[in-house]
XYZ file of C-alpha atoms in Angstrom:
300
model
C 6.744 -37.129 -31.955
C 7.602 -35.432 -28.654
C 9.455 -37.971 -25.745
C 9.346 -38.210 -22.192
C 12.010 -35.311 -22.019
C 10.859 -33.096 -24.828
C 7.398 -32.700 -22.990
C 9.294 -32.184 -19.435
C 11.618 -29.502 -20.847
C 8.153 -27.544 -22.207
C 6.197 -28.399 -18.534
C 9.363 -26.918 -16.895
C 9.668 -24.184 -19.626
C 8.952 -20.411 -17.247
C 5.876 -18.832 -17.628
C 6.426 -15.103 -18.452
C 3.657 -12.620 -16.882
C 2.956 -9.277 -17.314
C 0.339 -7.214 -17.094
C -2.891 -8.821 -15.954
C -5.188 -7.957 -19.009
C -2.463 -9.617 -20.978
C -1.403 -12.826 -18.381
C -2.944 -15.816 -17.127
C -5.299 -14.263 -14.268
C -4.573 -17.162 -12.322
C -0.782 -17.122 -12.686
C -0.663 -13.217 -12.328
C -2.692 -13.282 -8.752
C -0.734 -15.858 -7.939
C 2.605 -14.511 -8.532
C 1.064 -11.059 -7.108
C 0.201 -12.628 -3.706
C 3.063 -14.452 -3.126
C 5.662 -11.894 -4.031
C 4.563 -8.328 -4.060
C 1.939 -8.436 -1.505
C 3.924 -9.970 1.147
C 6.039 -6.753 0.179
C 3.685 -4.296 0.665
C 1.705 -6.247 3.797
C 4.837 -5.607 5.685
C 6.093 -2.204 4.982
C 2.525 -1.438 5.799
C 1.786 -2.901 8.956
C 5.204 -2.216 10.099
C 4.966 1.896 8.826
C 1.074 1.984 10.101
C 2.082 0.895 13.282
C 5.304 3.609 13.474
C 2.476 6.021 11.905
C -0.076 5.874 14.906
C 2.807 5.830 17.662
C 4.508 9.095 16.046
C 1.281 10.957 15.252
C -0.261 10.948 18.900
C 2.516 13.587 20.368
C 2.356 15.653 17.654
C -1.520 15.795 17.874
C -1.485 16.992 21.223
C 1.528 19.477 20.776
C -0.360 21.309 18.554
C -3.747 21.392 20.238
C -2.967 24.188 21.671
C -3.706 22.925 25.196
C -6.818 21.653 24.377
C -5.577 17.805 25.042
C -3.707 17.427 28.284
C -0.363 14.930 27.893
C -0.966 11.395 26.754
C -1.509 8.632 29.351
C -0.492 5.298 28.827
C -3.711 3.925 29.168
C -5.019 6.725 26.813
C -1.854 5.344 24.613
C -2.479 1.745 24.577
C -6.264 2.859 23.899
C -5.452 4.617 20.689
C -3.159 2.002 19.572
C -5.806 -0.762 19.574
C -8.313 1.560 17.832
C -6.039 2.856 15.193
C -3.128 0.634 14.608
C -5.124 -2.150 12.442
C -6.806 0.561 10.413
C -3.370 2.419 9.863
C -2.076 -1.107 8.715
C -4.446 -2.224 6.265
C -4.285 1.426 4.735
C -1.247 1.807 4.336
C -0.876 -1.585 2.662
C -3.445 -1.071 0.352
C -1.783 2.448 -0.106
C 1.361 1.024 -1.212
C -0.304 -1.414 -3.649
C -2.001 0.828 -5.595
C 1.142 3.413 -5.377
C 3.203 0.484 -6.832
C 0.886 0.517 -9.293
C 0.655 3.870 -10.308
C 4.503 4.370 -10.539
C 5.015 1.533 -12.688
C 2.079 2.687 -14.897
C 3.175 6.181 -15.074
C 7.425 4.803 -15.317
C 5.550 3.896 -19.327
C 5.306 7.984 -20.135
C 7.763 10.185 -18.155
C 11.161 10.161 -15.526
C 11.100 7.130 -13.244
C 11.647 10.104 -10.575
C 8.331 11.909 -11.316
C 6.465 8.862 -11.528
C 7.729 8.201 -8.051
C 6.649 11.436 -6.237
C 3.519 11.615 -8.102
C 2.528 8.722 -7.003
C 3.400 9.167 -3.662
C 1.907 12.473 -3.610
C -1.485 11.388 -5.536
C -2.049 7.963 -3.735
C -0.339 9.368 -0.599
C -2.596 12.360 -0.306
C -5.506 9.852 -0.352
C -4.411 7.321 2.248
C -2.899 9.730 4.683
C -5.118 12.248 4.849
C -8.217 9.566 5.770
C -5.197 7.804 8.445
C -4.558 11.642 10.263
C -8.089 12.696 10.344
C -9.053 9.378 11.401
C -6.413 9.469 13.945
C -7.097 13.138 15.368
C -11.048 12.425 14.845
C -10.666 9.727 17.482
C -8.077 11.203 19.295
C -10.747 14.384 20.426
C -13.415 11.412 20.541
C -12.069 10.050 23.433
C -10.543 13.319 24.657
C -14.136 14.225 24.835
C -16.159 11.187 25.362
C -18.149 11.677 22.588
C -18.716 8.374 20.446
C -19.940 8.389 17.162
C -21.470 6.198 14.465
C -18.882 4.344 11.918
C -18.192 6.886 9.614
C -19.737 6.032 5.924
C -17.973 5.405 2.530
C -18.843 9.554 2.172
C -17.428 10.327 5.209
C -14.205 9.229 4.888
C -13.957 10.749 1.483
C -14.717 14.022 2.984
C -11.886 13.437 5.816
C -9.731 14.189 2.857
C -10.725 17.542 2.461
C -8.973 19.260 5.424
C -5.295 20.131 4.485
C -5.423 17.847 1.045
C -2.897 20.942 -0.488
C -0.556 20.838 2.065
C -0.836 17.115 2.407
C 0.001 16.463 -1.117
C 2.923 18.474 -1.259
C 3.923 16.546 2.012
C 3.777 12.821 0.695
C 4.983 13.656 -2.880
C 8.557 15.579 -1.578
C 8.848 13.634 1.843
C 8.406 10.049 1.082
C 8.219 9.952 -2.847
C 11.426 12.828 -3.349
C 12.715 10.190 -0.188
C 12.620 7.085 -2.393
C 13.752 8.819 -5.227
C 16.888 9.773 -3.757
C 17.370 6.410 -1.832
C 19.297 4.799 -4.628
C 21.535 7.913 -5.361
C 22.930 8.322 -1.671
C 23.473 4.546 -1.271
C 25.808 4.592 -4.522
C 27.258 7.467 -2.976
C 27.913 5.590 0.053
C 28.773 2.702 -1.574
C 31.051 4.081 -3.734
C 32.677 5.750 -0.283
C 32.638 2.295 1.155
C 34.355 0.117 -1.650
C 36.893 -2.594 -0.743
C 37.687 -2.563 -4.292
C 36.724 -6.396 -4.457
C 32.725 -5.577 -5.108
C 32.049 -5.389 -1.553
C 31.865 -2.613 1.241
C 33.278 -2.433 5.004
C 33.667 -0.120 7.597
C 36.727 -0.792 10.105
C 37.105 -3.666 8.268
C 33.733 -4.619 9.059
C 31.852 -6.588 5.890
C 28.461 -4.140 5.241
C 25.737 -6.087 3.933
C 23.579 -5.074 0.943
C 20.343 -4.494 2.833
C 22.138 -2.710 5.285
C 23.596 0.097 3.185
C 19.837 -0.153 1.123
C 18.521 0.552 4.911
C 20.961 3.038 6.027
C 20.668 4.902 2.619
C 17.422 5.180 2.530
C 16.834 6.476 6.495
C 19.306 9.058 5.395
C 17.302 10.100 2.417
C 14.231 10.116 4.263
C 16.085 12.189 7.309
C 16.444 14.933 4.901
C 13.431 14.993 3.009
C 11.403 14.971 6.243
C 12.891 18.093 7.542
C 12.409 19.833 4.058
C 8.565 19.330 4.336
C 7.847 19.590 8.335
C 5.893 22.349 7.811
C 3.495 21.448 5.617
C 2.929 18.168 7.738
C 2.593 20.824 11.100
C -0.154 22.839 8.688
C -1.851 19.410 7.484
C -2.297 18.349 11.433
C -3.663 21.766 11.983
C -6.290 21.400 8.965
C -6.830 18.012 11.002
C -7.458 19.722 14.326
C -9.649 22.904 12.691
C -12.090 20.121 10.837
C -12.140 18.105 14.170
C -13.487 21.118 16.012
C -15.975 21.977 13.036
C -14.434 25.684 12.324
C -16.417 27.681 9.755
C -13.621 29.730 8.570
C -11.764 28.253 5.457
C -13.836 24.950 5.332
C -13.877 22.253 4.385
C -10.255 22.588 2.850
C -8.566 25.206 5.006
C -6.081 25.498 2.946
C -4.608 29.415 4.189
C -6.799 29.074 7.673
C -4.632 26.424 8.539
C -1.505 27.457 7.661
C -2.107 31.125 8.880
C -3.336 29.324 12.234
C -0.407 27.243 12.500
C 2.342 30.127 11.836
C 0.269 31.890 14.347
C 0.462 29.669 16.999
C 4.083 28.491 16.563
C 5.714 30.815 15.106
C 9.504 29.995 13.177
C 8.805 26.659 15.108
C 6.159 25.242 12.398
C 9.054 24.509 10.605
C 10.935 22.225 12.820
C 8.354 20.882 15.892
C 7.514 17.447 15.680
C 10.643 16.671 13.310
C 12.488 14.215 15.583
C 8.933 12.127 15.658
C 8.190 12.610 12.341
C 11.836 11.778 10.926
C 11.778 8.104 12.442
C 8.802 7.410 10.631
C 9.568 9.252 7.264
C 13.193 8.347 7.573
C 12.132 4.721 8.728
C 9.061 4.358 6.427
C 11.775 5.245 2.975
C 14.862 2.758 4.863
C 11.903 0.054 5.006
C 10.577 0.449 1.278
C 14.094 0.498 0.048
C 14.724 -2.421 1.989
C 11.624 -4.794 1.131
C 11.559 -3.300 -2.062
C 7.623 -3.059 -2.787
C 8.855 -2.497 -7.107
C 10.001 -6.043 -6.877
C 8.572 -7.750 -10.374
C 7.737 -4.756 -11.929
C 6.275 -6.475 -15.213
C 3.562 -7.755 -12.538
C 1.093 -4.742 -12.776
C -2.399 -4.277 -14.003
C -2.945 -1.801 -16.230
């Protein structure tokens, strides 16, 4: 016969969750929603926010004239029209990223899992966030207002640049994260007060810190590896957005033979210091938050 204490030690006894077909579906959403979707919430608000405000310069540098220098009306206009979809996008992104890593961690290298997601998912999400963004951008430009784009619609805003944009997200943001862990034990190892902890100058370095710092550094570097495909995917953006014949609907060599056209050697470093706080911020920020917190909580 079980006592008062037997039947407390079995109440109290954890519940161990794993994948959802396999967990209590109450116990798993509720685990999920209280600690990997805060996660993801706010690397993707945060990151959808940096997204919009480092995109808009780089749209108009390479319109080739065709938009005239942003305003900060025009600025503050774009931010309220973009910035929530950027945010809820990118979240949703990230979720179903997480997923996909920890699914595909099951049957090959942690590190290909990683930039295959990223490049898969990321090819996805991004592409539908930039042509959304340069869409709009040339709809107010212009003054031409549309009807809320369909379901089909923003499938198809995939289309321009979805080559270039893979390659992008996969070696930028997934090669990014990949590396994160490798440079901080670098660092760390550099760092060591040879008592488990790390200073500089004598100066205590917390652990999120060198996770942040490591992972900005990372992301530094794999951002100016792959600036040119991201100046070629913006270019796909802006040769959809004006409806060219040539190469559609993928552009794939129109775009990049456009953009080495236009800018010359430059294609492979304009934009970079924009696009570097939010690649190099964007991989600091995931390290830091860690979105692969709990990774027995998934799915499939």
């Amino acid at each position: 016969q079980d006592t008062g204490t037997d039947i407390d030690r079995y109440a109290s006894k954890p519940v161990t969750l794993g994948r959802l077909c396999s967990s209590d579906p109450l116990l798993w959403w509720g685990a999920w929603t209280t600690e990997v979707l805060p996660r993801t919430g706010i690397a993707g608000g945060v990151i959808g926010f940096i997204l919009v405000n480092t995109t808009m310069p780089q749209v108009v540098k390479t319109s080739d004239g065709k938009m005239p220098p942003l305003t900060r009306p025009m600025w503050l206009n774009m931010c309220v029209r973009i910035t929530p979809i950027a945010g809820g996008l990118k979240t949703a992104q990230y979720a179903v990223m997480r997923e996909m890593k920890l699914s595909l961690d099951q049957v090959c290298h942690p590190g290909l899992s990683t930039m295959l997601s990223f490049g898969v998912v990321g090819t996805l999400f991004q592409s539908v966030i930039y042509n959304t963004l340069i869409s709009e951008m040339y709809k107010v430009y212009t003054g031409q207002v549309k009807a809320k784009p369909s379901f089909g619609e923003l499938l198809c805003g995939v289309r321009p640049g979805v080559v270039w944009c893979f390659g992008r997200e996969c070696f930028s943001m997934g090669g990014g994260l990949y590396l994160g862990p490798f440079v901080k034990q670098r660092i760390a190892a550099s760092l060591s007060d040879g008592n488990g902890g790390h200073t500089i100058a004598g100066q205590q370095i917390p652990e999120g810190v060198l996770r942040f710092g490591s992972g900005f550094l990372s992301g530094a570097c794999t951002a100016l590896g792959t600036q040119w495909m991201h100046n070629v995917s913006l270019m796909a953006g802006r040769l959809a957005a004006h409806g060219q014949v040539e190469g559609a609907p993928y552009y794939t060599a129109a775009a990049y033979s456009t953009a080495y056209k236009e800018l010359g050697l430059s294609l492979f470093w304009l934009n970079y210091p924009q696009r570097m706080c939010l690649i190099a911020g964007a991989v600091a920020l995931l390290n830091m938050v860690d979105i692969f917190h709990r990774p027995e909580l998934r799915m499939l």
